[in-house]
CSV table of C-alpha atoms in Angstrom, one decimal:
chain,number,residue,atom,x,y,z
A,1,UNK,CA,159.0,82.5,51.5
A,2,UNK,CA,158.6,86.0,52.9
A,3,UNK,CA,155.6,87.8,51.5
A,4,UNK,CA,155.2,91.6,51.5
A,5,UNK,CA,152.4,92.5,53.9
A,6,UNK,CA,150.9,95.1,51.5
A,7,UNK,CA,148.3,94.2,48.8
A,8,UNK,CA,151.0,93.2,46.4
A,9,UNK,CA,149.7,90.4,44.2
A,10,UNK,CA,151.4,87.1,44.7
A,11,UNK,CA,153.0,85.1,41.8
A,12,UNK,CA,151.3,81.8,41.1
A,13,UNK,CA,152.7,79.0,38.9
A,14,UNK,CA,149.7,77.1,37.6
A,15,UNK,CA,151.0,73.6,37.1
A,16,UNK,CA,148.8,71.2,35.1
A,17,UNK,CA,149.2,68.6,32.3
A,18,UNK,CA,145.9,69.9,30.9
A,19,UNK,CA,145.6,72.9,28.6
A,20,UNK,CA,144.4,75.7,30.9
A,21,UNK,CA,143.3,77.8,27.9
A,22,UNK,CA,140.9,75.1,26.7
A,23,UNK,CA,137.3,75.4,28.0
A,24,UNK,CA,136.9,71.6,27.6
A,25,UNK,CA,139.8,70.7,29.9
A,26,UNK,CA,138.4,68.7,32.9
A,27,UNK,CA,134.9,69.8,31.9
A,28,UNK,CA,136.1,73.4,31.8
A,29,UNK,CA,137.1,73.5,35.4
A,30,UNK,CA,140.8,74.0,34.7
A,31,UNK,CA,140.1,77.0,32.5
A,32,UNK,CA,137.6,78.7,34.8
A,33,UNK,CA,139.5,78.0,38.0
A,34,UNK,CA,142.6,79.5,36.4
A,35,UNK,CA,140.6,82.6,35.5
A,36,UNK,CA,139.4,82.9,39.1
A,37,UNK,CA,143.0,82.6,40.4
A,38,UNK,CA,144.1,85.4,38.2
A,39,UNK,CA,141.1,87.6,39.1
A,40,UNK,CA,141.3,87.2,42.9
A,41,UNK,CA,144.5,85.5,44.0
A,42,UNK,CA,147.5,86.7,42.1
A,43,UNK,CA,149.4,86.8,38.8
A,44,UNK,CA,149.1,83.4,37.1
A,45,UNK,CA,151.8,81.8,34.9
A,46,UNK,CA,150.8,78.6,33.1
A,47,UNK,CA,153.2,75.7,33.5
A,48,UNK,CA,151.3,73.5,31.0
A,49,UNK,CA,150.0,71.8,29.0
A,50,UNK,CA,152.4,68.9,29.0
A,51,UNK,CA,152.0,66.9,25.8
A,52,UNK,CA,154.8,64.4,26.3
A,53,UNK,CA,155.5,61.2,24.5
A,54,UNK,CA,155.4,59.1,27.7
A,55,UNK,CA,151.6,59.6,27.7
A,56,UNK,CA,151.3,58.0,24.2
A,57,UNK,CA,153.6,55.2,25.5
A,58,UNK,CA,151.3,54.7,28.5
A,59,UNK,CA,148.3,54.4,26.2
A,60,UNK,CA,150.1,51.7,24.2
A,61,UNK,CA,151.0,49.8,27.4
A,62,UNK,CA,147.4,50.0,28.6
A,63,UNK,CA,146.1,48.5,25.3
A,64,UNK,CA,148.7,45.7,25.7
A,65,UNK,CA,147.7,44.9,29.3
A,66,UNK,CA,144.1,44.9,28.5
A,67,UNK,CA,144.7,42.5,25.6
A,68,UNK,CA,147.0,40.2,27.6
A,69,UNK,CA,145.8,40.4,31.2
A,70,UNK,CA,142.3,42.0,30.9
A,71,UNK,CA,143.6,44.7,33.3
A,72,UNK,CA,144.0,48.4,33.0
A,73,UNK,CA,147.3,50.3,33.3
A,74,UNK,CA,146.6,53.7,34.9
A,75,UNK,CA,149.2,55.5,32.8
A,76,UNK,CA,148.1,59.0,33.8
A,77,UNK,CA,149.2,58.2,37.4
A,78,UNK,CA,152.2,56.1,36.7
A,79,UNK,CA,155.7,56.8,37.9
A,80,UNK,CA,156.7,56.8,34.3
A,81,UNK,CA,154.6,59.9,33.6
A,82,UNK,CA,154.9,61.5,37.1
A,83,UNK,CA,158.7,61.6,36.8
A,84,UNK,CA,158.5,63.1,33.3
A,85,UNK,CA,156.0,65.7,34.5
A,86,UNK,CA,158.5,66.6,37.3
A,87,UNK,CA,161.3,67.0,34.8
A,88,UNK,CA,159.3,69.2,32.4
A,89,UNK,CA,157.9,71.3,35.3
A,90,UNK,CA,161.3,71.9,36.9
A,91,UNK,CA,162.7,73.1,33.5
A,92,UNK,CA,159.8,75.5,33.0
A,93,UNK,CA,160.0,76.8,36.6
A,94,UNK,CA,163.7,77.3,36.6
A,95,UNK,CA,164.9,80.9,36.6
A,96,UNK,CA,161.5,82.2,37.8
A,97,UNK,CA,160.3,83.3,41.2
A,98,UNK,CA,156.9,82.2,42.5
A,99,UNK,CA,155.1,82.5,45.8
A,100,UNK,CA,152.9,79.4,45.1
A,101,UNK,CA,152.6,76.4,42.8
A,102,UNK,CA,149.0,75.4,42.3
A,103,UNK,CA,148.0,72.2,40.6
A,104,UNK,CA,144.5,70.9,39.7
A,105,UNK,CA,143.9,67.2,39.7
A,106,UNK,CA,147.7,67.1,39.6
A,107,UNK,CA,148.9,64.5,42.2
A,108,UNK,CA,151.1,62.9,39.5
A,109,UNK,CA,152.4,66.3,38.4
A,110,UNK,CA,153.8,67.3,41.8
A,111,UNK,CA,154.6,63.9,43.4
A,112,UNK,CA,158.2,63.9,42.1
A,113,UNK,CA,158.7,67.7,41.8
A,114,UNK,CA,161.6,69.0,43.9
A,115,UNK,CA,160.9,72.6,45.0
A,116,UNK,CA,160.9,74.8,48.0
A,117,UNK,CA,157.9,76.8,46.8
A,118,UNK,CA,154.7,76.0,48.7
A,119,UNK,CA,152.4,73.6,46.8
A,120,UNK,CA,148.6,73.8,46.7
A,121,UNK,CA,146.8,70.7,45.6
A,122,UNK,CA,143.2,71.2,44.3
A,123,UNK,CA,141.2,68.0,43.8
A,124,UNK,CA,137.6,66.6,43.7
A,125,UNK,CA,138.4,63.1,44.9
A,126,UNK,CA,141.2,60.7,46.1
A,127,UNK,CA,142.3,57.5,44.4
A,128,UNK,CA,140.8,55.3,47.1
A,129,UNK,CA,137.4,56.8,46.4
A,130,UNK,CA,137.7,56.4,42.6
A,131,UNK,CA,139.0,52.9,42.6
A,132,UNK,CA,136.2,50.6,41.4
A,133,UNK,CA,133.9,53.6,41.4
A,134,UNK,CA,134.8,55.1,38.0
A,135,UNK,CA,135.4,52.7,35.0
A,136,UNK,CA,138.8,54.0,34.3
A,137,UNK,CA,139.9,53.2,37.9
A,138,UNK,CA,138.5,49.7,37.9
A,139,UNK,CA,140.1,46.4,37.1
A,140,UNK,CA,143.6,47.9,37.5
A,141,UNK,CA,147.0,46.2,37.4
A,142,UNK,CA,148.5,45.8,40.9
A,143,UNK,CA,151.3,48.1,39.9
A,144,UNK,CA,148.8,50.8,38.9
A,145,UNK,CA,147.2,50.5,42.3
A,146,UNK,CA,150.5,50.8,44.1
A,147,UNK,CA,151.8,53.7,41.9
A,148,UNK,CA,148.6,55.7,42.0
A,149,UNK,CA,148.2,55.4,45.7
A,150,UNK,CA,151.9,56.4,46.1
A,151,UNK,CA,151.6,59.5,43.9
A,152,UNK,CA,148.4,60.5,45.8
A,153,UNK,CA,150.1,60.0,49.2
A,154,UNK,CA,153.2,61.9,48.3
A,155,UNK,CA,151.3,64.8,46.7
A,156,UNK,CA,149.0,65.2,49.8
A,157,UNK,CA,151.9,65.0,52.2
A,158,UNK,CA,154.0,67.5,50.1
A,159,UNK,CA,151.2,70.1,49.7
A,160,UNK,CA,151.0,73.0,52.1
A,161,UNK,CA,147.3,73.3,51.3
A,162,UNK,CA,144.8,70.7,50.0
A,163,UNK,CA,141.6,72.1,48.6
A,164,UNK,CA,138.7,69.7,47.9
A,165,UNK,CA,135.4,70.4,46.4
A,166,UNK,CA,133.4,68.2,48.8
A,167,UNK,CA,133.5,66.9,52.4
A,168,UNK,CA,133.4,63.4,50.9
A,169,UNK,CA,136.8,64.0,49.2
A,170,UNK,CA,138.4,66.0,52.0
A,171,UNK,CA,137.5,63.4,54.7
A,172,UNK,CA,139.2,60.7,52.6
A,173,UNK,CA,142.4,62.7,52.3
A,174,UNK,CA,142.5,63.0,56.1
A,175,UNK,CA,141.3,59.5,57.1
A,176,UNK,CA,143.0,57.4,54.4
A,177,UNK,CA,146.0,59.4,53.3
A,178,UNK,CA,146.9,61.0,56.6
A,179,UNK,CA,146.6,64.6,55.6
A,180,UNK,CA,146.9,67.1,58.4
A,181,UNK,CA,143.4,68.3,59.0
A,182,UNK,CA,144.7,71.9,59.4
A,183,UNK,CA,145.8,72.1,55.8
A,184,UNK,CA,142.7,70.5,54.3
A,185,UNK,CA,139.8,72.8,53.2
A,186,UNK,CA,136.5,72.3,51.4
A,187,UNK,CA,135.6,74.9,48.8
A,188,UNK,CA,132.9,74.1,46.2
A,189,UNK,CA,133.6,74.8,42.6
A,190,UNK,CA,131.8,77.4,40.5
A,191,UNK,CA,129.7,77.2,37.3
A,192,UNK,CA,131.8,76.8,34.1
A,193,UNK,CA,129.9,79.5,32.1
A,194,UNK,CA,131.3,82.4,30.2
A,195,UNK,CA,128.6,85.0,31.0
A,196,UNK,CA,126.3,84.7,34.0
A,197,UNK,CA,122.7,84.9,32.9
A,198,UNK,CA,120.8,87.9,34.3
A,199,UNK,CA,118.8,86.9,37.4
A,200,UNK,CA,115.7,88.6,36.0
A,201,UNK,CA,115.9,86.7,32.7
A,202,UNK,CA,116.3,83.4,34.6
A,203,UNK,CA,113.3,84.0,36.9
A,204,UNK,CA,111.1,85.5,34.2
A,205,UNK,CA,111.7,82.8,31.5
A,206,UNK,CA,111.5,79.8,33.8
A,207,UNK,CA,107.9,78.7,33.7
A,208,UNK,CA,106.3,75.3,33.8
A,209,UNK,CA,104.8,74.6,30.4
A,210,UNK,CA,102.5,72.0,29.0
A,211,UNK,CA,105.6,69.9,28.3
A,212,UNK,CA,107.9,68.8,31.0
A,213,UNK,CA,111.3,69.3,29.4
A,214,UNK,CA,114.1,67.2,30.9
A,215,UNK,CA,117.8,67.9,30.1
A,216,UNK,CA,120.5,65.2,30.3
A,217,UNK,CA,124.0,66.6,29.9
A,218,UNK,CA,126.8,64.1,29.9
A,219,UNK,CA,129.6,62.6,27.9
A,220,UNK,CA,129.0,59.1,29.3
A,221,UNK,CA,125.5,57.7,28.9
A,222,UNK,CA,126.0,54.7,31.1
A,223,UNK,CA,127.9,56.2,34.0
A,224,UNK,CA,125.5,59.1,34.2
A,225,UNK,CA,122.5,56.9,34.3
A,226,UNK,CA,121.1,57.5,30.9
A,227,UNK,CA,119.0,54.3,30.9
A,228,UNK,CA,117.3,55.5,34.1
A,229,UNK,CA,116.6,58.9,32.7
A,230,UNK,CA,115.0,57.2,29.7
A,231,UNK,CA,112.8,55.0,32.0
A,232,UNK,CA,111.7,58.2,33.7
A,233,UNK,CA,110.6,59.7,30.4
A,234,UNK,CA,108.5,56.6,29.7
A,235,UNK,CA,107.0,56.6,33.2
A,236,UNK,CA,106.0,60.3,33.0
A,237,UNK,CA,104.1,59.6,29.7
A,238,UNK,CA,102.5,56.6,31.4
A,239,UNK,CA,101.4,59.0,34.2
A,240,UNK,CA,99.7,61.3,31.6
A,241,UNK,CA,102.4,64.0,31.7
A,242,UNK,CA,103.7,65.2,28.4
A,243,UNK,CA,107.5,65.1,28.6
A,244,UNK,CA,110.6,65.2,26.4
A,245,UNK,CA,114.2,64.3,27.1
A,246,UNK,CA,117.0,66.1,25.5
A,247,UNK,CA,120.4,64.3,25.6
A,248,UNK,CA,123.4,66.5,25.1
A,249,UNK,CA,127.0,65.4,25.0
A,250,UNK,CA,126.7,61.7,24.1
A,251,UNK,CA,124.7,59.3,21.8
A,252,UNK,CA,122.5,56.7,23.6
A,253,UNK,CA,122.8,53.1,22.5
A,254,UNK,CA,120.5,52.3,19.5
A,255,UNK,CA,117.8,50.6,21.6
A,256,UNK,CA,117.0,53.9,23.3
A,257,UNK,CA,114.7,55.5,20.7
A,258,UNK,CA,111.5,57.6,21.3
A,259,UNK,CA,109.7,60.3,19.4
A,260,UNK,CA,110.2,62.6,22.5
A,261,UNK,CA,113.9,61.8,22.8
A,262,UNK,CA,116.2,64.4,21.2
A,263,UNK,CA,119.9,63.9,20.9
A,264,UNK,CA,122.6,66.5,20.5
A,265,UNK,CA,125.9,64.5,20.3
A,266,UNK,CA,128.3,67.3,21.2
A,267,UNK,CA,128.5,71.1,21.8
A,268,UNK,CA,131.9,72.7,22.0
A,269,UNK,CA,132.2,75.4,24.7
A,270,UNK,CA,135.1,76.9,22.8
A,271,UNK,CA,132.8,77.8,20.0
A,272,UNK,CA,130.5,80.8,20.9
A,273,UNK,CA,127.6,79.6,18.8
A,274,UNK,CA,127.6,76.2,20.3
A,275,UNK,CA,128.1,77.6,23.8
A,276,UNK,CA,125.1,79.8,23.4
A,277,UNK,CA,123.0,76.8,22.2
A,278,UNK,CA,123.9,75.0,25.4
A,279,UNK,CA,122.9,78.0,27.4
A,280,UNK,CA,119.5,78.0,25.6
A,281,UNK,CA,119.0,74.4,26.6
A,282,UNK,CA,119.5,75.3,30.3
A,283,UNK,CA,117.0,78.2,29.9
A,284,UNK,CA,114.3,76.2,28.1
A,285,UNK,CA,114.4,73.1,30.3
A,286,UNK,CA,112.4,72.4,33.4
A,287,UNK,CA,114.8,69.9,35.1
A,288,UNK,CA,118.3,68.7,34.8
A,289,UNK,CA,117.9,65.0,35.1
A,290,UNK,CA,121.1,63.1,35.8
A,291,UNK,CA,120.7,59.8,37.7
A,292,UNK,CA,124.5,59.4,37.9
A,293,UNK,CA,126.0,56.1,38.9
A,294,UNK,CA,129.3,57.8,39.9
A,295,UNK,CA,130.4,61.4,40.3
A,296,UNK,CA,132.8,63.5,42.3
A,297,UNK,CA,131.7,67.1,41.6
A,298,UNK,CA,129.4,67.3,38.6
A,299,UNK,CA,130.1,70.8,37.2
A,300,UNK,CA,126.9,70.8,35.2
A,301,UNK,CA,125.0,71.0,38.5
A,302,UNK,CA,126.7,74.4,39.3
A,303,UNK,CA,125.9,75.5,35.7
A,304,UNK,CA,122.3,74.5,36.1
A,305,UNK,CA,122.0,76.7,39.2
A,306,UNK,CA,123.1,79.7,37.3
A,307,UNK,CA,120.1,79.2,35.1
A,308,UNK,CA,117.7,78.5,38.0
A,309,UNK,CA,117.4,74.9,36.7
A,310,UNK,CA,116.5,72.4,39.5
A,311,UNK,CA,118.5,69.1,39.5
A,312,UNK,CA,117.2,65.6,39.9
A,313,UNK,CA,120.1,63.3,40.7
A,314,UNK,CA,121.6,60.5,42.8
A,315,UNK,CA,123.1,60.7,46.3
A,316,UNK,CA,126.5,59.3,45.5
A,317,UNK,CA,130.1,60.4,45.7
A,318,UNK,CA,130.5,64.1,46.1
A,319,UNK,CA,127.1,65.0,44.7
A,320,UNK,CA,125.9,66.2,48.1
A,321,UNK,CA,128.7,68.8,48.1
A,322,UNK,CA,126.9,70.5,45.3
A,323,UNK,CA,123.2,69.7,45.8
A,324,UNK,CA,121.4,70.9,48.9
A,325,UNK,CA,118.3,68.7,49.2
A,326,UNK,CA,115.2,70.7,48.4
A,327,UNK,CA,117.0,73.9,47.6
A,328,UNK,CA,118.7,73.4,44.2
A,329,UNK,CA,117.5,69.9,43.6
A,330,UNK,CA,116.8,66.4,45.0
A,331,UNK,CA,118.9,63.3,45.4
A,332,UNK,CA,117.5,59.8,45.2
A,333,UNK,CA,119.3,56.7,46.5
A,334,UNK,CA,121.4,54.5,44.1
A,335,UNK,CA,118.7,51.9,44.2
A,336,UNK,CA,116.0,54.3,42.8
A,337,UNK,CA,114.4,53.3,39.5
A,338,UNK,CA,113.3,55.4,36.6
A,339,UNK,CA,109.8,55.2,38.0
A,340,UNK,CA,111.0,56.8,41.3
A,341,UNK,CA,112.6,59.6,39.4
A,342,UNK,CA,109.4,60.2,37.3
A,343,UNK,CA,107.2,60.3,40.4
A,344,UNK,CA,109.5,62.9,42.1
A,345,UNK,CA,109.6,65.0,38.9
A,346,UNK,CA,105.8,64.8,38.6
A,347,UNK,CA,105.2,65.8,42.2
A,348,UNK,CA,107.4,68.9,41.9
A,349,UNK,CA,106.4,69.8,38.4
A,350,UNK,CA,102.7,69.7,39.1
A,351,UNK,CA,103.0,72.0,42.2
A,352,UNK,CA,103.4,75.4,40.6
A,353,UNK,CA,104.3,77.2,43.9
A,354,UNK,CA,106.9,74.6,45.0
A,355,UNK,CA,108.4,74.6,41.5
A,356,UNK,CA,108.7,78.4,41.4
A,357,UNK,CA,110.3,78.3,44.9
A,358,UNK,CA,112.8,75.7,43.7
A,359,UNK,CA,113.8,77.9,40.7
A,360,UNK,CA,114.5,80.8,43.0
A,361,UNK,CA,116.4,78.8,45.6
A,362,UNK,CA,118.4,77.0,42.9
A,363,UNK,CA,119.6,80.4,41.6
A,364,UNK,CA,120.2,81.6,45.2
A,365,UNK,CA,122.5,78.6,45.9
A,366,UNK,CA,124.4,79.4,42.8
A,367,UNK,CA,124.7,83.1,43.7
A,368,UNK,CA,125.8,82.4,47.3
A,369,UNK,CA,128.0,79.4,46.9
A,370,UNK,CA,128.4,77.7,43.4
A,371,UNK,CA,130.2,80.4,41.5
A,372,UNK,CA,133.9,81.1,40.7
A,373,UNK,CA,133.8,84.5,42.4
A,374,UNK,CA,132.9,82.9,45.7
A,375,UNK,CA,135.6,80.3,45.1
A,376,UNK,CA,138.3,82.8,44.3
A,377,UNK,CA,137.5,85.1,47.3
A,378,UNK,CA,137.6,82.1,49.7
A,379,UNK,CA,140.8,80.7,48.2
A,380,UNK,CA,142.5,84.1,48.4
A,381,UNK,CA,142.0,84.0,52.1
A,382,UNK,CA,143.3,80.5,52.4
A,383,UNK,CA,146.4,81.4,50.4
A,384,UNK,CA,147.1,84.3,52.7
A,385,UNK,CA,146.6,82.2,55.8
A,386,UNK,CA,148.9,79.4,54.4
A,387,UNK,CA,151.6,81.8,53.3
A,388,UNK,CA,151.5,83.4,56.8
A,389,UNK,CA,152.0,80.0,58.4
A,390,UNK,CA,154.8,79.2,55.9
A,391,UNK,CA,156.5,82.5,56.8
A,392,UNK,CA,156.3,81.8,60.5
A,393,UNK,CA,157.9,78.4,60.0
A,394,UNK,CA,160.7,79.9,57.9
A,395,UNK,CA,161.4,82.4,60.8
A,396,UNK,CA,161.4,79.6,63.3
A,397,UNK,CA,164.0,77.6,61.3
A,398,UNK,CA,166.2,80.7,60.9
A,399,UNK,CA,166.5,81.3,64.6
């Protein structure tokens, strides 16, 4: 499609089954990513959410297959859903002119879509990486493995540009799914926060206190390594360090109880009061402790950086695409115990100079790389480059 060479804003169809107006969609990433597209890249029209009955049917099928075969049906990536997504999307796109169609975590949404408009696929992983890594992608029916791999392959091949949040994910798209390396790019996500805390406030208020305050933010206690975080709390106390662990977003199993364990089951980012409470947790804590067992791009790490909060986590999945060792946090191996996490925390916490440097560098990594402004500016350049290539191809075919 020919694009005016002036600064005219391009028209973007933002295709997603999620609700792009909901700050909770995909941990807020869909909402904030869409805002960045609108701010830097062009005029965005939402082609979503897609609340279709086939999704409810898929959930029913999954319950039946679990009951009968002890296997999961990955309905969100099934042909059943993908074909309906394509039908709904084409109806909503009809009669409108767009320069780009952008989808987030939307391989199923575009795999059966028939369009001449260039497609941009934004993802944080591929199916081959997620299979048997995340619980919802484990113990799958054979048909789910085939269909999910197929929708992933089709979407990657169809897309004119594939943007991944980590080298881990991008390399898989190239090596496993045969993506053209020229159209694959790595752009880290930003922090899903409404208002960036003032740098002065972050650096002034962040001080080591008599109590080492650990923050665990997750919706899944087990997958995010909650038991290891709890072990770290016990070990710190055994080492003579006063510590407390605040869990936000989930409720630990009943056996995890301690007078210095505080639980906040849920905070809704759509509610201003609750959102500000979460921000206060970031400001008042000394470390974000998340010994995750499986992650692609933990958005909470970007958010921690905005508050100058160092991260203690695991070197797994796409974590290294967010955490720069020794700058905005530290990554321990999967085999590390709660004792190892406690020893690392104690070493940094008791070194006032090193801890202060880590606060500053954590904020710097956020300011330089892990924010949606940086993402939007980079993606704008990628869009321009891609559309220029598409235009050149169109001219070549017209000759």
